[in-house]
Coordinates of C-alpha atoms in Angstrom, one line a residue:
M1 CA 251.5 42.2 -92.6
C2 CA 255.3 42.0 -92.1
T3 CA 256.8 38.9 -90.6
L4 CA 260.3 38.7 -89.2
G5 CA 262.3 35.9 -87.8
C6 CA 261.9 32.1 -88.1
P7 CA 259.4 29.9 -90.0
K8 CA 257.5 29.5 -86.7
N9 CA 256.6 33.2 -86.9
E10 CA 255.6 32.7 -90.5
A11 CA 253.2 29.9 -89.4
D12 CA 251.7 32.1 -86.7
S13 CA 251.3 35.0 -89.1
W14 CA 249.5 33.0 -91.7
R15 CA 247.2 31.4 -89.2
L16 CA 246.4 34.9 -87.9
R17 CA 245.8 36.1 -91.5
R18 CA 243.2 33.4 -91.9
T19 CA 241.5 34.3 -88.6
L20 CA 241.4 38.0 -89.5
A21 CA 240.0 37.2 -92.9
R22 CA 237.2 35.1 -91.3
A23 CA 236.5 38.1 -89.0
G24 CA 236.0 40.3 -92.1
V25 CA 239.4 42.0 -92.0
Q26 CA 241.0 42.4 -95.5
V27 CA 244.8 41.7 -95.4
V28 CA 246.7 43.5 -98.2
E29 CA 250.3 43.2 -99.2
D30 CA 250.9 46.9 -100.1
P31 CA 251.2 49.1 -97.0
E32 CA 249.9 52.0 -99.2
N33 CA 246.6 50.4 -99.4
A34 CA 246.3 49.5 -95.7
T35 CA 244.8 51.3 -92.8
H36 CA 247.0 49.4 -90.3
I37 CA 250.5 47.9 -90.6
F38 CA 250.9 44.7 -88.6
I39 CA 254.5 43.6 -87.7
N40 CA 255.3 40.2 -86.2
T41 CA 258.7 40.5 -84.6
C42 CA 261.6 38.3 -83.6
G43 CA 263.6 38.7 -80.4
F44 CA 266.0 35.7 -80.6
I45 CA 269.4 37.4 -81.0
R46 CA 270.7 41.0 -81.2
D47 CA 270.6 41.2 -85.0
A48 CA 267.0 39.9 -85.0
K49 CA 266.0 42.5 -82.4
E50 CA 267.7 45.3 -84.3
E51 CA 265.9 44.2 -87.5
S52 CA 262.6 44.1 -85.8
I53 CA 263.0 47.6 -84.2
A54 CA 264.2 49.0 -87.5
A55 CA 261.0 47.6 -89.2
I56 CA 258.8 49.2 -86.5
L57 CA 260.5 52.6 -86.8
D58 CA 260.5 52.5 -90.6
A59 CA 256.8 51.7 -90.7
A60 CA 256.0 54.6 -88.3
M61 CA 258.2 57.0 -90.3
D62 CA 257.3 55.9 -93.9
Y63 CA 253.5 55.6 -93.3
P64 CA 252.6 58.4 -90.8
G65 CA 248.9 58.1 -91.7
K66 CA 248.7 54.4 -90.8
K67 CA 248.3 52.8 -87.4
V68 CA 251.2 50.4 -86.6
V69 CA 250.3 47.3 -84.6
V70 CA 253.2 45.2 -83.3
A71 CA 253.3 41.6 -81.9
G72 CA 255.6 38.7 -81.5
C73 CA 258.7 37.6 -79.6
L74 CA 260.3 41.0 -79.2
V75 CA 257.2 42.4 -77.6
Q76 CA 256.7 39.3 -75.4
R77 CA 260.1 40.0 -73.8
Y78 CA 260.5 43.8 -74.0
R79 CA 257.0 45.2 -74.1
S80 CA 257.4 47.8 -71.3
E81 CA 260.6 49.2 -72.8
L82 CA 259.2 49.3 -76.3
E83 CA 256.0 51.1 -75.2
K84 CA 258.1 53.7 -73.6
E85 CA 260.6 54.2 -76.4
I86 CA 258.3 53.9 -79.4
P87 CA 255.1 55.8 -78.6
E88 CA 254.2 55.9 -82.3
V89 CA 252.9 52.3 -82.2
S90 CA 249.1 52.1 -81.7
A91 CA 249.0 48.7 -80.1
W92 CA 251.3 46.0 -78.7
F93 CA 250.7 42.3 -78.4
G94 CA 252.9 39.4 -77.3
L95 CA 253.0 35.9 -78.8
L96 CA 250.4 35.4 -81.4
D97 CA 249.1 32.2 -80.1
Q98 CA 248.3 34.0 -76.8
V99 CA 246.7 37.1 -78.3
S100 CA 243.1 37.9 -77.4
L101 CA 241.2 38.1 -80.7
T102 CA 238.8 40.5 -79.2
E103 CA 241.6 42.9 -78.2
L104 CA 243.3 42.5 -81.5
L105 CA 240.2 43.2 -83.5
A106 CA 239.5 46.3 -81.3
A107 CA 243.1 47.5 -82.1
L108 CA 242.2 47.1 -85.8
G109 CA 239.0 49.0 -85.4
V110 CA 236.6 46.1 -86.2
G111 CA 234.3 43.9 -84.2
E112 CA 233.9 40.1 -84.1
E113 CA 230.6 40.0 -85.9
G114 CA 232.0 38.5 -89.1
L115 CA 234.0 35.8 -87.3
T116 CA 232.9 32.3 -88.4
Q117 CA 233.0 30.0 -85.4
G118 CA 233.4 26.2 -85.6
E119 CA 233.7 25.7 -89.3
E120 CA 233.9 22.0 -90.2
P121 CA 237.3 20.8 -91.5
S122 CA 235.5 19.4 -94.6
A123 CA 234.6 22.9 -95.6
T124 CA 238.1 24.3 -95.7
E125 CA 238.3 24.4 -99.5
D126 CA 235.1 26.6 -99.5
I127 CA 236.5 28.7 -96.6
A128 CA 239.7 29.4 -98.6
A129 CA 237.8 30.4 -101.7
R130 CA 235.2 32.5 -99.7
H131 CA 237.9 34.5 -97.9
D132 CA 240.3 34.6 -100.9
L133 CA 243.0 32.9 -98.9
R134 CA 245.7 31.6 -101.3
L135 CA 249.3 31.1 -100.2
G136 CA 250.6 31.9 -103.6
R137 CA 253.4 29.4 -103.2
S138 CA 253.9 25.7 -103.1
Y139 CA 254.7 25.3 -99.4
A140 CA 253.4 26.1 -95.9
Y141 CA 255.0 26.1 -92.5
L142 CA 253.2 23.9 -90.1
K143 CA 254.0 24.5 -86.4
I144 CA 253.9 21.3 -84.4
S145 CA 255.3 22.6 -81.1
D146 CA 256.5 25.7 -79.3
G147 CA 258.7 26.6 -76.4
C148 CA 261.7 24.6 -75.2
D149 CA 262.9 22.6 -72.1
E150 CA 266.5 22.1 -73.4
P151 CA 269.3 23.5 -71.1
C152 CA 271.1 25.4 -73.9
T153 CA 272.9 28.2 -72.1
F154 CA 272.9 30.6 -75.0
C155 CA 269.3 30.5 -76.0
A156 CA 266.6 32.9 -75.0
I157 CA 263.7 30.9 -76.4
P158 CA 262.6 29.4 -73.0
L159 CA 262.6 33.0 -71.6
I160 CA 260.4 34.2 -74.4
K161 CA 258.1 31.2 -75.1
G162 CA 258.3 29.2 -71.9
P163 CA 258.5 25.4 -71.6
Y164 CA 258.1 23.0 -74.5
K165 CA 254.5 22.4 -75.6
A166 CA 253.5 19.9 -78.3
L167 CA 250.5 20.8 -80.3
P168 CA 247.9 18.0 -80.5
A169 CA 247.7 15.9 -83.6
E170 CA 244.1 16.9 -84.2
A171 CA 245.0 20.6 -84.3
I172 CA 248.1 20.0 -86.6
L173 CA 246.0 18.0 -89.0
A174 CA 243.3 20.7 -89.1
E175 CA 245.9 23.4 -89.8
A176 CA 247.5 21.2 -92.5
D177 CA 244.0 20.8 -94.1
A178 CA 243.6 24.6 -94.2
C179 CA 247.1 25.1 -95.7
L180 CA 246.5 22.4 -98.4
A181 CA 243.1 24.1 -99.2
E182 CA 245.0 27.4 -99.6
G183 CA 247.4 25.9 -102.2
A184 CA 250.3 24.3 -100.3
R185 CA 251.7 21.0 -101.6
E186 CA 254.7 20.8 -99.3
L187 CA 254.2 20.9 -95.5
I188 CA 257.2 22.0 -93.5
L189 CA 257.0 20.9 -89.9
V190 CA 258.6 23.4 -87.5
G191 CA 259.1 23.7 -83.8
Q192 CA 262.0 24.3 -81.5
N193 CA 262.6 20.6 -81.3
T194 CA 260.5 18.6 -83.8
A195 CA 262.2 15.3 -83.0
I196 CA 260.5 14.9 -79.6
W197 CA 257.0 15.6 -80.7
R198 CA 254.5 13.3 -79.0
D199 CA 250.7 13.1 -78.7
G200 CA 249.8 10.1 -76.6
N201 CA 251.1 7.1 -78.4
L202 CA 251.9 9.1 -81.6
D203 CA 255.4 10.3 -82.4
L204 CA 256.9 12.4 -85.2
A205 CA 257.0 9.5 -87.7
D206 CA 253.3 8.7 -86.9
L207 CA 252.4 12.4 -87.5
V208 CA 254.3 12.4 -90.9
R209 CA 252.4 9.2 -91.9
L210 CA 249.0 10.9 -91.0
L211 CA 249.9 14.0 -92.9
A212 CA 251.0 11.9 -95.9
R213 CA 247.5 10.3 -96.2
D214 CA 246.0 13.4 -97.7
E215 CA 246.3 13.1 -101.4
R216 CA 246.9 16.8 -101.7
T217 CA 250.2 16.4 -99.8
T218 CA 253.1 15.9 -102.1
W219 CA 256.1 16.5 -99.8
I220 CA 256.6 16.7 -96.1
R221 CA 259.8 18.3 -94.7
T222 CA 260.9 18.4 -91.1
M223 CA 263.1 21.2 -89.7
Y224 CA 264.8 21.6 -86.3
L225 CA 265.7 18.0 -85.5
Q226 CA 267.8 18.4 -82.5
P227 CA 270.6 15.8 -83.1
E228 CA 270.7 14.4 -79.5
Q229 CA 267.0 13.4 -79.9
V230 CA 267.3 11.7 -83.3
S231 CA 267.3 8.0 -82.9
L232 CA 268.1 5.6 -85.8
S233 CA 264.7 4.0 -85.4
L234 CA 263.0 7.4 -85.9
V235 CA 265.2 7.9 -89.0
E236 CA 264.2 4.5 -90.4
R237 CA 260.5 5.2 -89.9
L238 CA 260.7 8.7 -91.5
V239 CA 262.6 7.4 -94.5
A240 CA 260.0 4.7 -95.0
E241 CA 257.5 7.4 -95.9
P242 CA 257.9 8.2 -99.6
K243 CA 256.5 11.7 -99.2
W244 CA 259.0 12.7 -96.5
C245 CA 261.9 14.7 -97.9
R246 CA 265.2 13.0 -96.9
Y247 CA 266.4 16.3 -95.5
F248 CA 268.0 16.4 -92.1
D249 CA 268.2 19.8 -90.4
L250 CA 270.5 19.1 -87.5
P251 CA 271.6 22.2 -85.6
F252 CA 274.9 20.9 -84.1
Q253 CA 276.1 24.5 -83.0
H254 CA 279.7 23.3 -82.3
S255 CA 281.8 20.1 -82.2
H256 CA 284.3 20.5 -79.4
P257 CA 283.2 18.7 -76.2
Q258 CA 284.3 21.6 -73.9
I259 CA 282.3 24.2 -75.9
L260 CA 279.3 22.0 -76.2
E261 CA 279.4 21.4 -72.5
A262 CA 279.5 25.1 -71.9
M263 CA 276.6 25.5 -74.3
G264 CA 274.6 23.0 -72.3
R265 CA 274.5 20.6 -75.1
P266 CA 275.6 16.9 -75.1
G267 CA 277.7 15.1 -77.6
S268 CA 281.0 15.7 -79.4
G269 CA 282.3 16.0 -82.9
A270 CA 283.1 12.3 -83.0
K271 CA 279.6 11.3 -81.9
N272 CA 278.0 13.7 -84.3
L273 CA 280.0 12.4 -87.2
A274 CA 279.0 8.9 -86.2
L275 CA 275.3 9.9 -86.3
L276 CA 275.7 11.4 -89.8
Q277 CA 277.3 8.2 -91.0
E278 CA 274.6 6.0 -89.6
I279 CA 271.9 8.2 -91.2
K280 CA 273.7 7.9 -94.6
K281 CA 273.6 4.1 -94.2
I282 CA 269.9 4.2 -93.9
A283 CA 269.4 7.0 -96.5
P284 CA 272.3 7.3 -98.9
D285 CA 270.6 10.2 -100.7
A286 CA 270.1 12.2 -97.4
V287 CA 270.7 15.9 -97.5
F288 CA 272.2 17.5 -94.4
R289 CA 271.8 21.1 -93.1
S290 CA 273.2 22.5 -89.8
T291 CA 274.1 25.7 -88.0
F292 CA 277.1 26.7 -85.9
I293 CA 278.0 29.3 -83.4
V294 CA 281.5 30.9 -83.3
G295 CA 283.0 33.1 -80.6
F296 CA 281.2 31.4 -77.8
P297 CA 282.7 32.5 -74.4
G298 CA 285.9 30.5 -73.8
E299 CA 286.3 29.4 -77.4
T300 CA 290.0 29.2 -78.2
E301 CA 291.8 28.8 -81.5
E302 CA 292.2 25.1 -80.7
H303 CA 288.4 24.7 -80.2
F304 CA 287.8 26.6 -83.4
E305 CA 290.3 24.5 -85.4
E306 CA 288.5 21.4 -84.2
L307 CA 285.2 22.8 -85.5
L308 CA 286.8 23.5 -88.9
A309 CA 288.0 19.9 -89.0
F310 CA 284.6 18.6 -88.1
V311 CA 282.7 20.5 -90.8
T312 CA 285.3 19.5 -93.3
Q313 CA 284.7 15.8 -92.5
A314 CA 280.9 16.2 -92.3
Q315 CA 280.5 17.7 -95.8
F316 CA 277.2 19.4 -95.2
D317 CA 275.0 20.2 -98.2
Y318 CA 273.9 23.4 -96.5
A319 CA 275.1 25.0 -93.3
G320 CA 275.3 28.5 -91.8
G321 CA 277.4 30.1 -89.0
F322 CA 276.6 32.9 -86.6
V323 CA 278.6 35.0 -84.2
Y324 CA 277.6 34.3 -80.6
S325 CA 275.2 36.9 -79.2
P326 CA 275.0 37.3 -75.4
E327 CA 271.4 37.4 -74.5
E328 CA 270.4 38.9 -71.2
G329 CA 268.9 36.4 -68.8
T330 CA 270.7 33.4 -70.3
A331 CA 273.4 31.5 -68.4
A332 CA 276.0 32.0 -71.2
A333 CA 275.8 35.8 -70.9
K334 CA 277.6 35.5 -67.6
L335 CA 280.4 33.3 -68.9
R336 CA 283.9 34.6 -69.3
P337 CA 286.3 35.1 -71.0
R338 CA 284.4 36.7 -73.9
V339 CA 285.8 36.4 -77.4
K340 CA 286.5 39.7 -79.1
R341 CA 284.0 40.4 -81.8
T342 CA 286.8 41.0 -84.4
I343 CA 288.1 37.5 -83.7
A344 CA 284.6 36.0 -83.8
I345 CA 283.9 37.7 -87.2
R346 CA 287.3 36.4 -88.5
R347 CA 286.4 32.9 -87.4
L348 CA 282.9 33.2 -88.9
N349 CA 284.5 34.2 -92.3
Q350 CA 286.8 31.2 -92.1
L351 CA 284.0 28.8 -91.2
T352 CA 281.8 30.2 -93.9
A353 CA 284.5 29.6 -96.5
V354 CA 284.9 25.9 -95.5
L355 CA 281.1 25.4 -95.4
E356 CA 280.7 27.0 -98.9
E357 CA 283.4 24.8 -100.4
S358 CA 281.9 21.6 -98.9
S359 CA 278.4 22.6 -100.1
L360 CA 279.6 23.3 -103.6
R361 CA 281.4 20.0 -103.8
R362 CA 278.1 18.3 -102.7
R363 CA 276.1 20.1 -105.4
L364 CA 278.6 19.3 -108.1
Q365 CA 277.9 15.7 -107.5
L366 CA 274.3 16.3 -108.7
V367 CA 275.3 17.3 -112.2
G368 CA 274.1 14.7 -114.6
T369 CA 271.6 13.2 -112.2
R370 CA 267.8 13.2 -112.3
V371 CA 265.9 15.1 -109.7
S372 CA 262.3 15.9 -108.9
V373 CA 261.5 19.6 -108.8
M374 CA 258.5 21.2 -107.1
L375 CA 257.6 24.4 -109.0
D376 CA 257.5 27.6 -107.1
V377 CA 257.4 30.1 -109.9
T378 CA 255.9 29.4 -113.4
S379 CA 255.4 33.0 -114.8
G380 CA 256.1 36.6 -114.1
P381 CA 259.0 39.0 -113.8
D382 CA 260.9 36.7 -111.4
L383 CA 261.8 34.4 -114.2
P384 CA 265.3 35.2 -115.7
E385 CA 265.7 35.1 -119.5
G386 CA 265.7 31.5 -120.8
V387 CA 264.1 30.1 -117.6
W388 CA 260.6 28.9 -117.8
A389 CA 260.2 27.9 -114.1
I390 CA 261.9 28.1 -110.7
G391 CA 261.5 25.3 -108.2
R392 CA 263.2 23.2 -105.5
T393 CA 264.4 19.6 -105.1
M394 CA 263.7 17.6 -102.0
G395 CA 267.1 18.7 -100.9
Q396 CA 266.3 22.4 -101.1
A397 CA 264.3 23.9 -98.3
P398 CA 262.5 27.2 -99.3
E399 CA 264.0 30.5 -98.3
I400 CA 267.2 29.2 -96.8
D401 CA 268.7 26.9 -99.5
G402 CA 269.2 27.4 -103.2
V403 CA 266.6 26.9 -105.9
T404 CA 266.5 25.0 -109.2
Y405 CA 266.2 27.0 -112.5
L406 CA 264.5 25.0 -115.3
E407 CA 265.6 25.8 -118.8
G408 CA 265.0 24.3 -122.2
A409 CA 261.7 23.0 -123.4
A410 CA 258.9 24.0 -121.0
K411 CA 256.4 21.5 -119.7
R412 CA 252.9 22.6 -120.7
G413 CA 250.0 23.2 -118.3
V414 CA 252.1 23.1 -115.2
Q415 CA 251.4 25.3 -112.2
V416 CA 252.8 26.2 -108.8
G417 CA 253.0 23.1 -106.6
D418 CA 253.4 20.6 -109.5
V419 CA 256.5 18.3 -109.5
V420 CA 258.5 17.6 -112.7
D421 CA 261.5 15.4 -113.3
A422 CA 264.6 17.1 -114.5
W423 CA 268.3 16.6 -115.3
V424 CA 270.8 18.7 -113.5
E425 CA 273.0 20.4 -116.1
E426 CA 275.1 22.8 -114.0
V427 CA 275.6 24.5 -110.6
A428 CA 275.3 28.2 -110.2
G429 CA 276.4 29.2 -106.7
Y430 CA 273.9 27.6 -104.3
D431 CA 271.5 27.0 -107.2
L432 CA 271.0 24.3 -109.7
V433 CA 270.2 24.6 -113.4
A434 CA 268.3 21.8 -114.9
T435 CA 266.2 20.7 -118.0
C436 CA 263.1 18.6 -117.9
S437 CA 263.5 15.0 -118.9
A438 CA 262.0 13.8 -122.1
S439 CA 259.6 11.5 -120.3

């Protein structure tokens, strides 16, 4: 099973893997040992589309004896074109949460006889063991919503996934229970806009509190907090939960009011800086991540220079930039004038350099401090010489931020998902090098 795109896709794929296992389908990692190759695609921007198409073509070419089954966002939006252009694929499906299990099992050549219906939540530990479902890592992505109602002119998500839909708390808690039974100790809440999650009288802070009640839950991280929806009261309530990582993923996208207006987003650089300062007053140890788009239609050098000034002042711990991708069907695709790609790439390189410098400065401030590290790797070939474990601090989200290498005397009897205290000794690029404290 190959998963491309965002953590929401990762959450969908793992849930499907669990469903297939209960139906008697063995999911293997090595394509050589598989009868079918399943690809969950991304269709968000041009680069993601190209990556997904390349993965499909590579699977069909490299494993001619296998049946290729493709699903996900790319198929949801371009199914008819894909079916015509890539006849090598055995079956096509759209969004995984809308896939008919009967049709999917038929495509995989199996029936539904082995599917266990209505298993009690209390039996999830036994279910994980019986179906050999282990994450093999310390964290799991937990999708709490899908779709989007926001008017961003550049985004194709509403065209692919439709309007915003909040998953009910009961379903989220059941999925969390399954992920914890499968070995997760950090739950990462994902959705196109997690800040607005509601279920009746419950909001995001209430959901975090409910998830924290489970003694197996060590950390809870929230991604995709759209800044215009983040109130200081929500921040205060989130920070009050000890298991919640003080990690604010705030996709600002730009800072100049004119570009933000053209993007269909509220706010300005000044308002966003004020938000960051207010959050820091509530949580001085807060870690900030963001994303930015350069080369948006109409972006001038003046607009871009204002963006550089904004990120310099903001001092993000982690941030990334992207060149604007005109997606068909979006309002921004019709906007003019377009920024030449060569200019957009030059701006991206400039922005990246400023973001990297700020990020490095923030990490250097950690040298000599004590941090808590959740272990992701405790043995095997992934450990460099002199390193006895690799993990992450509360300020390091998996797969997108750096990691922490633990050197020196090893803690005995530790395993993936355990948390140890360590002292930061040095910075290595985006990563930290630390040694365990004597306590």
